[in-house]
Structures are given as C-alpha cells and as structure tokens.
Amino acid sequence: MKLTGVAAARYFARPEADRTGLLIFGADAMRVALRRQEVIAALIGPEGEAEMRLTRLPAGELRKNPAALNDAVKAVGFFPGPRVVFVEDASETATPAVTAALKDWQKGDAQIIVAAGSLTAKSGLRKIFEAHPNAYAIGIYDDPPSREEIEDILHRAGLRHIDPAAMTDLLALARMLDPGDFRQTVEKIALYKWNDPAPLASSEVAACAPATIEADVDDVLDIVAEGRPGELGPMMRRIEGQGIQPVALAIQALRHFRSLHVVASDPGGPGAGIGRLRPPAFGPRRDKLLSQAQRWGMFRLEEALKVLVEADLTLRSASKAPQMALLERALMRLAMLGARR
C-alpha cells in the first residue's frame, strides 16, 4: 500500500508493529535517513539496537547472498520485543531478495525496513510494496514539512508553549532549512529555553536561528514562476552571498521556463505536456511545474523566454553593468508578469 501526506507523517511517528515492512524512497538521502531513523526508533525503542533487535544489511550484500535477508527476518533474538531488519541503499537489484522475504514473512518475524534513492513509478521495488496487503511504500520529496510535522518536532523537543509570532517564524525556518538543519535549530532553541516557563518568543527564535540560511536556485525560480515579487529581493541577496554566478542562475532560469513552455504548448494540453519532459518530473515537483505552466500559458511563457534570452546575452557581452543587478531586474520583471492572472 502507498502512504502520502499527513497519513505518511503520522505513520512515521506511530508505526504499526504488526506490519510486514516499509519502503522509504526519495532523491534526498538526508530526508530518507531522518525518516527511517524515526520509524525504526518508534518500532524498537531507545534500547532496541543495544539489545540486538536491529539488523542492518547493505543492499550490496543481497546481490552476493539473496537469502541473507530472509535469514535475518526469521532469526530469533536473544531479547524480547519487536525486531527490525534494515536494508540500506537499496536499488532494483535488491528486488528479488526483498520479494522472497515479503512472501515468506509470518507473524512474529522481524519487520523489513528498506531505504532507497529515487524510484520511478515503474520500479519493481516500489510495486512489490505498493501491491502488498500488509506493507507500505512512502516517497520522500523535497516539499517542506507540514505544520503537523513541525508541531510534532517541537513537541518532541519539549517546546509546548509558543507565541503565535514565534510559530510563524518557525514555519518560515522549516521552509528555508534542510530537515536536519531545522531539527538541530529546534534542539538549540530547546536548550536555550531549558527551565524557562515563558512562551517561546519571536526574538528567541531569531537569536537561535542560523546567521545565514542557504537558498536554493529552485527557490528563486519558484518565486518568479509563481508571481511572488515581494520575496525575490531577500532570496537574491542569499543567492548572491552564496557565490552563485549570475550566468549560472540565468541558465537555470532559461531551462526552467523552457520546460514550462514544453508543458504549456503541448497540443494535448499541459497534462499531456508534463509527460514529455526529459528528465521526467515526479511527485510534488511534477504538480508544481504543471501548476506554473497552467498559470503562465504558452504565449506569456514565450514573452518570458525572450526576456531571459536577452538578459543572458547581455550577461555574456562586454557590458559593464552589474551582472547580478541586471539579472535580478529581469527576474523581477518576470515575477511581476507572473503575478498577473
């Protein structure tokens, strides 16, 4: 079975001990690692690894010895309590061994947790978990955590009394930081508030937040494509502070808007055009590109491409104009154009 959204977040926090297994996959290795750590800890408890109720199997080992997984699942532990067999860095080559272990699994056997990288919808590994009546498959994408997930992280850190303005700041931080960095920031805030009964204030969040927050080029492109000109200036300052070159950003912007044009100009409509993208888009990114293409339409995207080509040519010319300022002006023009519906 496949879990998504809120149902997936709830399952990570409170997994079911009688399930056969769980596949966690995604392009971001850090996000996948955090989720599998969370679910394994919830299943076996804080002493589970010390009590040898956790078995780790590198996926490469299964190529040499496919029976190793089934043997580990059936093994009887020295200590009572639920057991987990964790297969790390799995790929399609692990499919036969995982299929056999899922098929032979019986009540009382160890639960099978498999972590993998990005998997397409046609992946054999995904299909066996999604089709299994007692196992789950959960995809981890680069979308920011939901409010419910953020509140769960805060609750676990002992932060229960939070001023509304401080919560707004924390939600913004969760969108800007990587998941691991956000958890570290929350732990820092929890230490800062140790034995302090007063509600967490916005000023205290600011005092504990990272001095500089890295911005991703994709964040800039989404701001422009979604017509949010008010957010562009601060994000450009972060991009500039990270040393990203204007020409590189211009190339990425051109690539992004060309992809949107491919989607919007398809004779079968954007829904058909999204399937023509190479490399293909999956999950929330696919939904985001489709929404942006529908927002702009083919003709406005052609206008946007003209603006970007002109900016790119100017950046590569002998012009002495400040390059980042020139590109920011072009992107601001597009963001304002995108704000019109």
XYZ file of C-alpha atoms in Angstrom:
341
model
C 0.000 0.000 0.000
C 1.100 3.557 -0.647
C 1.005 6.286 2.006
C 1.264 10.005 1.298
C 0.927 13.374 3.020
C -0.433 13.536 6.553
C -1.049 9.767 6.703
C 2.634 9.121 5.962
C 3.816 11.635 8.591
C 1.581 10.031 11.209
C 2.822 6.571 10.345
C 6.475 7.581 10.774
C 5.695 8.801 14.293
C 3.486 5.826 15.241
C 4.291 2.815 13.008
C 2.341 -0.415 13.354
C 4.416 -3.230 14.837
C 2.472 -5.997 13.050
C 3.228 -4.755 9.511
C 5.406 -6.847 7.213
C 7.569 -3.985 6.036
C 8.060 -0.436 4.849
C 9.847 1.050 1.820
C 11.097 4.636 2.187
C 12.476 6.174 -1.012
C 13.485 9.599 -2.261
C 16.173 11.620 -4.029
C 17.287 13.434 -0.853
C 19.356 10.928 1.166
C 19.218 13.099 4.305
C 15.409 13.234 4.315
C 15.175 9.475 3.770
C 17.709 8.826 6.549
C 15.839 11.003 9.051
C 12.560 9.238 8.330
C 13.942 5.723 8.580
C 15.708 6.638 11.853
C 12.399 7.940 13.184
C 10.379 4.885 12.223
C 12.975 2.366 13.444
C 13.284 4.166 16.806
C 9.495 4.135 17.165
C 9.358 0.393 16.421
C 12.165 -0.964 18.609
C 12.523 1.771 21.244
C 15.670 3.502 22.560
C 17.316 0.231 23.688
C 16.453 -1.788 20.588
C 19.855 -1.567 18.904
C 21.729 -2.288 22.170
C 19.526 -5.351 22.643
C 20.416 -6.559 19.126
C 16.844 -6.219 17.862
C 18.059 -4.255 14.830
C 19.886 -5.958 11.952
C 21.495 -3.813 9.243
C 22.008 -5.260 5.768
C 23.705 -3.260 2.981
C 21.798 -3.851 -0.258
C 25.050 -4.835 -1.988
C 25.271 -7.852 0.314
C 21.974 -9.169 -1.026
C 23.425 -9.460 -4.527
C 26.005 -11.923 -3.232
C 23.682 -13.690 -0.798
C 19.949 -13.145 -1.570
C 18.929 -15.467 1.290
C 20.603 -13.222 3.893
C 17.524 -11.021 4.195
C 15.103 -13.900 4.763
C 17.516 -15.484 7.275
C 17.730 -12.217 9.235
C 13.946 -11.789 9.230
C 13.411 -15.326 10.570
C 16.224 -15.226 13.147
C 15.224 -15.431 16.825
C 16.615 -12.655 19.014
C 18.166 -13.006 22.486
C 15.969 -10.247 23.932
C 12.163 -9.992 23.833
C 10.495 -7.238 21.838
C 9.885 -6.238 18.220
C 12.728 -6.699 15.737
C 13.663 -4.809 12.572
C 15.833 -5.762 9.603
C 17.009 -2.619 7.841
C 18.146 -2.799 4.193
C 20.092 0.364 3.305
C 20.883 1.906 -0.092
C 18.541 -0.465 -1.907
C 18.097 -0.400 -5.675
C 16.313 -2.548 -8.246
C 18.937 -5.291 -7.770
C 17.522 -5.931 -4.278
C 14.023 -6.630 -5.647
C 14.283 -10.471 -5.861
C 15.595 -10.839 -2.294
C 13.020 -8.405 -0.875
C 10.202 -10.081 -2.815
C 11.120 -13.503 -1.379
C 11.363 -12.138 2.174
C 7.987 -10.379 1.944
C 6.381 -13.530 0.568
C 7.774 -15.773 3.351
C 7.103 -13.302 6.175
C 4.942 -14.575 9.038
C 3.604 -13.010 12.212
C 6.403 -12.747 14.766
C 9.127 -12.224 12.162
C 11.201 -9.042 12.104
C 9.710 -6.090 10.236
C 11.533 -5.248 6.982
C 12.514 -1.582 6.537
C 14.030 -0.726 3.148
C 15.593 2.661 2.314
C 16.193 3.554 -1.326
C 17.018 6.514 -3.533
C 14.745 7.958 -6.194
C 12.440 5.295 -7.695
C 10.137 5.717 -10.684
C 6.515 4.588 -10.703
C 7.615 1.574 -12.788
C 10.160 0.452 -10.187
C 9.829 -3.214 -9.263
C 10.841 -2.440 -5.686
C 8.038 0.111 -5.362
C 5.483 -2.184 -6.958
C 6.010 -5.072 -4.536
C 5.484 -2.815 -1.508
C 2.579 -0.864 -3.028
C 0.812 -4.098 -4.019
C 1.466 -5.900 -0.705
C -1.609 -6.001 1.589
C 0.446 -5.677 4.791
C 3.334 -3.394 3.760
C 3.684 0.303 2.978
C 5.651 2.391 0.469
C 6.307 6.069 1.228
C 8.006 8.523 -1.119
C 10.016 11.379 0.420
C 10.045 14.506 -1.741
C 11.644 17.927 -1.368
C 8.470 19.661 -0.232
C 8.647 21.494 3.124
C 7.249 19.786 6.255
C 3.585 20.316 7.096
C 2.501 22.252 10.170
C 1.586 18.961 11.851
C 5.116 17.590 11.291
C 6.688 20.798 12.601
C 4.491 20.748 15.707
C 5.499 17.118 16.314
C 9.219 18.043 16.097
C 8.656 20.926 18.550
C 6.661 18.715 20.927
C 9.401 16.072 20.994
C 11.953 18.771 21.806
C 9.802 19.865 24.769
C 8.663 23.153 23.212
C 4.949 23.320 24.035
C 4.359 26.997 24.865
C 4.998 29.012 21.726
C 3.925 32.554 20.916
C 1.944 32.774 17.609
C 4.566 35.127 16.107
C 7.318 32.663 17.064
C 5.365 29.815 15.430
C 5.147 31.856 12.215
C 8.933 32.292 12.310
C 9.453 28.567 12.898
C 7.220 27.686 9.952
C 9.283 30.027 7.767
C 12.534 28.461 9.031
C 11.231 24.976 8.215
C 10.723 26.053 4.597
C 14.203 27.582 4.329
C 16.336 24.964 6.106
C 17.114 21.355 5.269
C 15.245 18.924 7.575
C 18.385 18.008 9.522
C 19.367 21.664 9.996
C 15.856 22.540 11.147
C 15.879 19.758 13.759
C 19.264 20.973 15.024
C 17.901 24.526 15.259
C 14.890 23.278 17.255
C 17.228 21.374 19.626
C 19.266 24.572 20.066
C 16.096 26.533 20.868
C 15.011 23.829 23.351
C 18.347 24.126 25.179
C 18.009 27.914 25.146
C 14.554 27.596 26.773
C 15.604 24.964 29.342
C 13.640 25.513 32.580
C 12.124 28.717 31.163
C 8.308 28.553 31.622
C 7.637 31.666 29.486
C 6.262 31.068 25.962
C 8.855 30.962 23.191
C 9.107 34.447 21.662
C 9.927 35.535 18.129
C 13.103 37.275 19.343
C 14.330 33.993 20.860
C 13.787 32.148 17.580
C 15.816 34.869 15.819
C 18.607 34.551 18.401
C 18.921 30.785 17.791
C 18.362 30.723 14.023
C 21.375 30.234 11.709
C 23.115 33.510 10.878
C 22.921 32.703 7.167
C 20.356 30.475 5.512
C 21.305 28.924 2.214
C 18.875 29.443 -0.597
C 18.423 27.034 -3.469
C 18.260 28.193 -7.087
C 14.951 26.305 -7.355
C 13.532 28.554 -4.611
C 14.304 31.631 -6.731
C 12.775 30.074 -9.841
C 9.602 29.105 -7.958
C 9.234 32.659 -6.604
C 9.498 34.044 -10.144
C 7.263 31.414 -11.787
C 4.598 31.697 -9.071
C 4.470 35.508 -9.265
C 5.754 36.434 -5.792
C 7.859 39.559 -6.490
C 7.883 40.655 -2.837
C 10.005 37.609 -1.902
C 12.548 37.902 -4.707
C 14.861 40.595 -3.282
C 15.777 38.835 0.012
C 16.227 35.492 -1.796
C 18.549 37.095 -4.366
C 20.691 38.504 -1.532
C 21.089 34.972 -0.156
C 21.911 33.560 -3.580
C 24.487 36.301 -4.139
C 26.007 35.711 -0.689
C 26.492 32.041 -1.530
C 28.622 32.951 -4.533
C 26.226 31.662 -7.220
C 27.181 33.309 -10.505
C 24.571 35.351 -12.454
C 25.277 33.440 -15.689
C 24.657 30.096 -13.937
C 21.398 31.395 -12.481
C 20.332 32.719 -15.902
C 20.989 29.304 -17.489
C 18.882 27.598 -14.812
C 16.075 30.125 -15.290
C 16.081 29.564 -19.055
C 15.996 25.805 -18.580
C 13.094 26.083 -16.117
C 10.975 28.340 -18.338
C 11.712 26.227 -21.419
C 10.368 23.220 -19.508
C 7.241 25.203 -18.639
C 6.876 26.161 -22.316
C 7.108 22.493 -23.361
C 4.306 21.670 -20.918
C 2.089 24.648 -21.852
C 2.477 24.322 -25.629
C 1.626 20.637 -25.976
C -1.303 20.100 -28.396
C -2.869 17.717 -25.888
C -2.755 20.315 -23.118
C -0.453 20.759 -20.087
C -1.496 17.389 -18.669
C -0.021 15.681 -21.741
C 2.927 18.083 -21.952
C 4.169 17.270 -18.456
C 4.745 13.690 -19.632
C 7.094 14.902 -22.398
C 9.633 16.419 -20.029
C 13.107 14.885 -20.060
C 14.227 14.081 -17.471
C 10.699 13.346 -16.235
C 9.252 15.122 -13.186
C 7.775 13.164 -10.272
C 5.737 13.828 -7.147
C 5.245 17.384 -5.872
C 7.722 18.785 -8.412
C 5.540 17.457 -11.233
C 2.463 19.100 -9.677
C 4.364 22.361 -9.191
C 5.578 22.512 -12.814
C 2.100 21.715 -14.094
C 0.561 24.461 -11.951
C 3.163 27.014 -13.072
C 2.713 26.146 -16.757
C -1.065 26.494 -16.463
C -0.620 29.825 -14.657
C 1.534 31.337 -17.409
C 0.157 29.830 -20.602
C 2.128 29.367 -23.822
C 2.118 32.992 -25.032
C 3.262 34.588 -21.770
C 5.963 31.933 -21.464
C 7.247 32.904 -24.906
C 7.462 36.502 -23.669
C 9.314 35.318 -20.559
C 11.820 33.369 -22.654
C 12.551 36.497 -24.707
C 13.299 38.426 -21.506
C 15.614 35.692 -20.237
C 17.447 35.240 -23.559
C 18.034 38.987 -23.737
C 19.370 39.028 -20.157
C 21.609 36.032 -20.850
C 23.098 37.663 -23.958
C 23.755 40.877 -22.030
C 25.476 38.937 -19.232
C 27.778 37.265 -21.780
C 28.542 40.515 -23.608
C 31.140 43.163 -22.764
C 28.553 45.188 -20.836
C 29.937 46.733 -17.628
C 26.543 46.783 -15.888
C 26.461 44.941 -12.515
C 25.573 41.414 -13.585
C 23.547 40.259 -10.571
C 21.570 43.510 -10.535
C 20.860 43.136 -14.262
C 19.603 39.567 -13.817
C 17.574 40.468 -10.728
C 15.839 43.201 -12.737
C 14.903 40.664 -15.444
C 13.645 38.168 -12.863
C 11.653 40.854 -11.054
C 10.040 41.784 -14.357
C 9.008 38.149 -14.827
C 7.782 37.788 -11.244
C 5.538 40.823 -11.702
C 4.335 39.422 -15.016
C 3.596 36.113 -13.303
C 1.614 37.875 -10.578
C -0.992 38.877 -13.165
C -3.684 36.261 -13.665
